Short mmCIF file of N, CA and C in Angstrom, two decimals:
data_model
loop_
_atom_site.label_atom_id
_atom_site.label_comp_id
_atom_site.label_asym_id
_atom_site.label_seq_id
_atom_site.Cartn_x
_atom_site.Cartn_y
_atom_site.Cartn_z
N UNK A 11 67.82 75.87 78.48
CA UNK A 11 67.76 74.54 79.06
C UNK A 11 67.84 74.62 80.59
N UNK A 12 68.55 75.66 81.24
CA UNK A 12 69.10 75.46 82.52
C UNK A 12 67.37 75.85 83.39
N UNK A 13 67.28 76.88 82.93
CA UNK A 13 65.21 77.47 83.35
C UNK A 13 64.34 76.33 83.13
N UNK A 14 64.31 75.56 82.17
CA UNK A 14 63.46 74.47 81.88
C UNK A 14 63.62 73.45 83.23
N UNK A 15 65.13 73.06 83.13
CA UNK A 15 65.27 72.17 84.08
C UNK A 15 64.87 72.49 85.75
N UNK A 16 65.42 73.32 85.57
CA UNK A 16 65.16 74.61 86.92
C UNK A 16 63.70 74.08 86.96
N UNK A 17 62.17 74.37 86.44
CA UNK A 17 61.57 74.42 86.94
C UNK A 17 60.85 73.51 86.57
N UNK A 18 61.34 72.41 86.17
CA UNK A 18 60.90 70.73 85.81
C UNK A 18 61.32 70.13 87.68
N UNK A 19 62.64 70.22 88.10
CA UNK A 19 63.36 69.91 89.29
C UNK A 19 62.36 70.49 90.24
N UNK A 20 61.39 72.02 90.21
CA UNK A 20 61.39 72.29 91.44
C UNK A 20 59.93 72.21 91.51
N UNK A 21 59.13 71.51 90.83
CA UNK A 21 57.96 70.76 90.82
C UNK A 21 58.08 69.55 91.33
N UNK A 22 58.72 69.22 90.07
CA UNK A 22 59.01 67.48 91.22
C UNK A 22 59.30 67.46 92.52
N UNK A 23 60.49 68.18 92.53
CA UNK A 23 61.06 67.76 94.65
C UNK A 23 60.24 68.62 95.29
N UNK A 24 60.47 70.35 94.79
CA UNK A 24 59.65 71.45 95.70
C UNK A 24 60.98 72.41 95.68
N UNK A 25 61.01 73.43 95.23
CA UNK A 25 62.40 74.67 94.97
C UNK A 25 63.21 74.63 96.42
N UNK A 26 62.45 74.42 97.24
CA UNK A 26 63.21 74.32 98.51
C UNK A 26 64.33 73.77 98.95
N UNK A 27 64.11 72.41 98.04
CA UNK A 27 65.39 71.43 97.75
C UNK A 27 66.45 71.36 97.11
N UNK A 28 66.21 72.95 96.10
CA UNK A 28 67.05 73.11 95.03
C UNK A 28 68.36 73.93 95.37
N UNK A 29 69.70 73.77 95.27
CA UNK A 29 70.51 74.61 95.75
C UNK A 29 71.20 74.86 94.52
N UNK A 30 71.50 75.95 94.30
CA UNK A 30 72.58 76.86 92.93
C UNK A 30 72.92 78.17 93.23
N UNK A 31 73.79 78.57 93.21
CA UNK A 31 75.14 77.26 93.03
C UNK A 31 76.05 77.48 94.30
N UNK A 32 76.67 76.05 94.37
CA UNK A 32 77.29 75.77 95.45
C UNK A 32 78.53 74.98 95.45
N UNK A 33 79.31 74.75 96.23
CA UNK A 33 80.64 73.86 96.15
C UNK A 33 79.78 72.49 96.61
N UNK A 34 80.72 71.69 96.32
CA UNK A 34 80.49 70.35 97.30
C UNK A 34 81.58 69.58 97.71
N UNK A 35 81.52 69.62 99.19
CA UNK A 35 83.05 68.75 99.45
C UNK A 35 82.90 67.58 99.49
N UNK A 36 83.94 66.89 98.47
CA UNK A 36 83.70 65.01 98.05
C UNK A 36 84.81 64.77 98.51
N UNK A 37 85.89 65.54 98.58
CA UNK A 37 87.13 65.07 99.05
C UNK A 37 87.78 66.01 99.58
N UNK A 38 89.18 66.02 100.06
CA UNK A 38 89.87 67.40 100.78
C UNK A 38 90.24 68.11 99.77
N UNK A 39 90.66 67.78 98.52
CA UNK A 39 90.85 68.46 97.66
C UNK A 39 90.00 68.80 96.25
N UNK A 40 88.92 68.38 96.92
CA UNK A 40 87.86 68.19 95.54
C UNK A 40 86.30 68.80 95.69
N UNK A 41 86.32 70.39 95.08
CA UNK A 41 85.12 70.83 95.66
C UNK A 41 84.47 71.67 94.44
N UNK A 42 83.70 71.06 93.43
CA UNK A 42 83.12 70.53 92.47
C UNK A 42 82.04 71.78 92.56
N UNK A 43 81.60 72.92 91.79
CA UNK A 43 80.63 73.61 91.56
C UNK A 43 79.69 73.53 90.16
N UNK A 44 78.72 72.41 90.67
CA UNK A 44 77.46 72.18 89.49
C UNK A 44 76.42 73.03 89.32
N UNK A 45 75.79 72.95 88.66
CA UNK A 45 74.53 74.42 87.90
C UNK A 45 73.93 73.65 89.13
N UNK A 46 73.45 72.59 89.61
CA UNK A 46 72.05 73.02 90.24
C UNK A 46 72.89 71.52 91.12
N UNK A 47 71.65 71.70 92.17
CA UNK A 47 71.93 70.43 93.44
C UNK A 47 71.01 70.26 93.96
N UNK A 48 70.24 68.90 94.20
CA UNK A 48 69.13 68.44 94.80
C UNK A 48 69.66 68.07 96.22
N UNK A 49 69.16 68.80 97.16
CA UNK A 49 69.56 68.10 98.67
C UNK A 49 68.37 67.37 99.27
N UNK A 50 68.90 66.79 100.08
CA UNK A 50 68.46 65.85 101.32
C UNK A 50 67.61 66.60 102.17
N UNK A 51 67.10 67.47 102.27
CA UNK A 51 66.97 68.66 103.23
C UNK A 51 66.70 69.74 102.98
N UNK A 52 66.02 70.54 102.88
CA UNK A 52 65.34 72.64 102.81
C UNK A 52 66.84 73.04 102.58
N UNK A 53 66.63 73.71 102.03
CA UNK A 53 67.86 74.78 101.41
C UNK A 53 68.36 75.68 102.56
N UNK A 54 66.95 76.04 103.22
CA UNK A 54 67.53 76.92 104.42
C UNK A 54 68.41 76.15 105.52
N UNK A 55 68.07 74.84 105.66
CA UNK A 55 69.23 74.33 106.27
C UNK A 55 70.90 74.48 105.95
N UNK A 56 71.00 74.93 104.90
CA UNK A 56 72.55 75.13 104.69
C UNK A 56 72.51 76.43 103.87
N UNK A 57 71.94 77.35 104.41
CA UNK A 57 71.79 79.07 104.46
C UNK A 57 73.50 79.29 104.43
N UNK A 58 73.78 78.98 106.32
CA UNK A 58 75.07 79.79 106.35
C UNK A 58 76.29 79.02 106.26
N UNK A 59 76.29 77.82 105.45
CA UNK A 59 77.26 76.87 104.30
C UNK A 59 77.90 77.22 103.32
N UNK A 60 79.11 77.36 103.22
CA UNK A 60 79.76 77.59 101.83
C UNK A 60 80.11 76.66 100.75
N UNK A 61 79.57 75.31 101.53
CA UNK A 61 79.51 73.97 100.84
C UNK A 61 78.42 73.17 101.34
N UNK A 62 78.19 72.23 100.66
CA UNK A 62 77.67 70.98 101.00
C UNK A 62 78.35 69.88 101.09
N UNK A 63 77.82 68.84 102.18
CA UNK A 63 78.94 67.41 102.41
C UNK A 63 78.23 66.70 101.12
N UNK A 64 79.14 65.70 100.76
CA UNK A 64 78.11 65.08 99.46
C UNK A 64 77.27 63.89 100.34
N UNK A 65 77.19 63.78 101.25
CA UNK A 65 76.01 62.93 102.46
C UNK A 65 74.60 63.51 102.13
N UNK A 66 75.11 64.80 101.73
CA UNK A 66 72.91 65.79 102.24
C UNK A 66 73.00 66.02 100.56
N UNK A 67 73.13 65.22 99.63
CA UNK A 67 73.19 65.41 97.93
C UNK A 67 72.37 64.40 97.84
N UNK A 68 71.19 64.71 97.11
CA UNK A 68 70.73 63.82 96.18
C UNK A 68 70.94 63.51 94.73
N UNK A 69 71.08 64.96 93.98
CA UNK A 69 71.07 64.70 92.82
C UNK A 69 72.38 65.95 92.32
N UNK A 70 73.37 65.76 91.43
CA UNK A 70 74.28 66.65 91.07
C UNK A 70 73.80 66.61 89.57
N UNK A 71 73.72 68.14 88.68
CA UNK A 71 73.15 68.55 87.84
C UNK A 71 74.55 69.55 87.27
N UNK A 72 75.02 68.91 85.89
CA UNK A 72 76.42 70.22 85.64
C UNK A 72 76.02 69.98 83.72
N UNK A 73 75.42 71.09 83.92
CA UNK A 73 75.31 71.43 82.46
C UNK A 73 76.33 71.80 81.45
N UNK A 74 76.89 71.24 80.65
CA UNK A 74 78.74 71.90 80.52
C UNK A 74 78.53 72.06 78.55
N UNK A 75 77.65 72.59 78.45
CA UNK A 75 77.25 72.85 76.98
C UNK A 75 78.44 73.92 76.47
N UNK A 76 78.64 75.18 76.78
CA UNK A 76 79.82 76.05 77.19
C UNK A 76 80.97 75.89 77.64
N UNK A 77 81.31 74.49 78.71
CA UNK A 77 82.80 74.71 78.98
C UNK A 77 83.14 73.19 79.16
N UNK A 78 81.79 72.20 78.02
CA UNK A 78 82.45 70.42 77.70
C UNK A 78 84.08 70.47 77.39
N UNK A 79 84.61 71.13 77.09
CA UNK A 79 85.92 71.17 76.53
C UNK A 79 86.95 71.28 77.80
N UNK A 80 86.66 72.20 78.34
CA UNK A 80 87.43 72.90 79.37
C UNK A 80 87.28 71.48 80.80
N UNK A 81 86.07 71.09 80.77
CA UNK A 81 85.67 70.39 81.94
C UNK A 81 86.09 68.79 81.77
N UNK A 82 86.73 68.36 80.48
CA UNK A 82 87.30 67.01 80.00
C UNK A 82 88.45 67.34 79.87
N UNK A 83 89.03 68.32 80.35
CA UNK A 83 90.79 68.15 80.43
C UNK A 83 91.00 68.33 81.78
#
């Protein structure tokens, strides 16, 4: 599923846009790592980023088929 989506996402926007995987800071204490992330912007723009602000997010993608359990507690 994750390849399918992968390359359903990077037709539509363009792979450039696609970031995986990455943190995202939503809050000071809240930095959220999803399978895939649609940004605002070329990927190479946040090359030397260890996060993204959730401002340059378009789309958050968290596949949790493997860890639904773990990720609802």
């Amino acid at each position: 599923v994750h390849t399918a989506l992968l390359l359903l996402l990077a037709r539509l926007v363009g792979s450039e846009f696609i970031v995986a995987p990455i943190s995202l800071l939503i809050e000071p204490d809240s930095m959220p790592e999803p399978d895939l992330v649609v940004t605002r912007e070329a990927r190479g723009n946040y090359a030397l980023h260890r996060y993204l602000q959730a401002t340059n997010v378009r789309i958050v993608i968290e596949i949790a088929d493997a860890t639904l359990t773990t990720d609802l507690t």
